[in-house]
Amino acid sequence: MKVFVDEECSLHRPPYEILSGKIVAYHETPDRLLQIRLALEGDGVFQIEDADRSIDVQRHALQVHSVDYIEYLESAFGLWVEEGGDPEGSLFPETFPNAKITQRFATANLAPRSLAGKTGYYCFDLSCPITADTYTSVLASARVSLSAARELSRSGESAFALSRPPGHHAGTSVAGGYCFFNNVAIAAKYLQQESECSTCCGIAILDIDYHHGNGTQEIFYSDSSVTYVSLHAELDYPYFTGSREERGDGPGEGFNHNFPLPFGTEDGAYCGELRKGVKVIKEFDPAYLIVSLGVDTFESDPIGAFKLTTACYAEIGCIIRGLSKPTLFVLEGGYDLDTIGKNVRTLLEGFIT
Ligand code: SP5
Ligand code: ZN
């Protein structure tokens, strides 16, 4: 299997985030990519390939994200430094446009004109600081995803996008949960455009990250050509999305499927729910499958609370293979550096063998 990479994915390196009121070391680090790459290379099972630098990433990102959001991400850090921000520092929001203070007022749906206002408007938590290198890595991450998608559309061969920052929490106009561009959504739109019949090119997105992919759900919520299936922790971050009742809207009704699971979920129960999700995808019969691949479901993950073992990842790979679809795997979360490489490799090997 081909594995796509781009060294610019490792430039974004914020020193800290704020969780539970505490300044903590940033969980989503470049070492995550390094550990996975070390586990995949060396014995010829996986072929590492550089992403194509000539891809116009912004043009593809515009199929998913609003132009004002993209322009904000590109320009925010420079504007902040012009206002006196530390060139070595991180731009964080200080307020958010909570609907309870904005929704009754006429101007409240317009992007604020101040940089501080925009920084809260385009973000929903304190895990997406913007540094000098952030946008370079955001582009690189989507480029890796697009390069792997292109491999899939040209050869029909399944591929893995080994990229960061991750994407599934990023919505049309909002960053959060370490995510800025929604790499999976950008790949899905690309695959539809490349296919001979874009309106009938069904795509299934299977999200097995520990957290609900609120961004991916939002982007395709009214879209009947993309079915979104997510297994995630019921009572954990991002807290406001991911219930079973969220089934899609308008033409997209019935094409969004959430499987919220309890804290402490173990291998057997997880695979049982995964088989239900896979059944939904089988009935949808997509042209392509995209997997939001997070291994923060592992028992020793520092921010997840499921209890999956490494053996379970082999089973997950095998269950996904049962769909017999050209499959694009895109990295999302997984924060235990000692096991992330082994777990990703075990899942991909379960899929190919
Ligand atoms: C892509 C991805 O996996 N993003 C996850 C972002 C999660 N951010 C909030 C984490 C909340 C952690 N709660 C602390 C529990 C410590 N035991
Ligand atoms: Zn996650």
mmCIF file of N, CA and C and ligand atoms in Angstrom, residues 168-169 209-211 296 333 335, ligand 2:
data_model
loop_
_atom_site.group_PDB
_atom_site.id
_atom_site.type_symbol
_atom_site.label_atom_id
_atom_site.label_comp_id
_atom_site.label_asym_id
_atom_site.label_seq_id
_atom_site.Cartn_x
_atom_site.Cartn_y
_atom_site.Cartn_z
ATOM 1 N N HIS A 168 -11.055 16.077 11.079
ATOM 2 C CA HIS A 168 -12.494 15.805 11.171
ATOM 3 C C HIS A 168 -13.298 16.734 12.064
ATOM 4 N N HIS A 169 -12.628 17.517 12.924
ATOM 5 C CA HIS A 169 -13.377 18.520 13.713
ATOM 6 C C HIS A 169 -13.555 19.848 12.962
ATOM 7 N N ASP A 209 -12.175 7.500 14.598
ATOM 8 C CA ASP A 209 -11.491 8.247 15.654
ATOM 9 C C ASP A 209 -12.348 8.164 16.932
ATOM 10 N N TYR A 210 -11.712 8.291 18.089
ATOM 11 C CA TYR A 210 -12.425 8.250 19.378
ATOM 12 C C TYR A 210 -13.466 9.356 19.507
ATOM 13 N N HIS A 211 -13.201 10.493 18.871
ATOM 14 C CA HIS A 211 -14.085 11.661 19.004
ATOM 15 C C HIS A 211 -15.051 11.757 17.825
ATOM 16 N N ASP A 296 -6.948 6.951 18.813
ATOM 17 C CA ASP A 296 -7.126 7.438 20.187
ATOM 18 C C ASP A 296 -8.187 6.618 20.931
ATOM 19 N N GLY A 333 -6.788 11.270 14.881
ATOM 20 C CA GLY A 333 -6.134 11.355 16.185
ATOM 21 C C GLY A 333 -5.380 10.094 16.588
ATOM 22 N N TYR A 335 -2.724 9.617 20.329
ATOM 23 C CA TYR A 335 -1.751 10.491 21.003
ATOM 24 C C TYR A 335 -0.766 9.771 21.887
HETATM 25 ZN ZN ZN B 2 -9.814 12.039 18.273
#
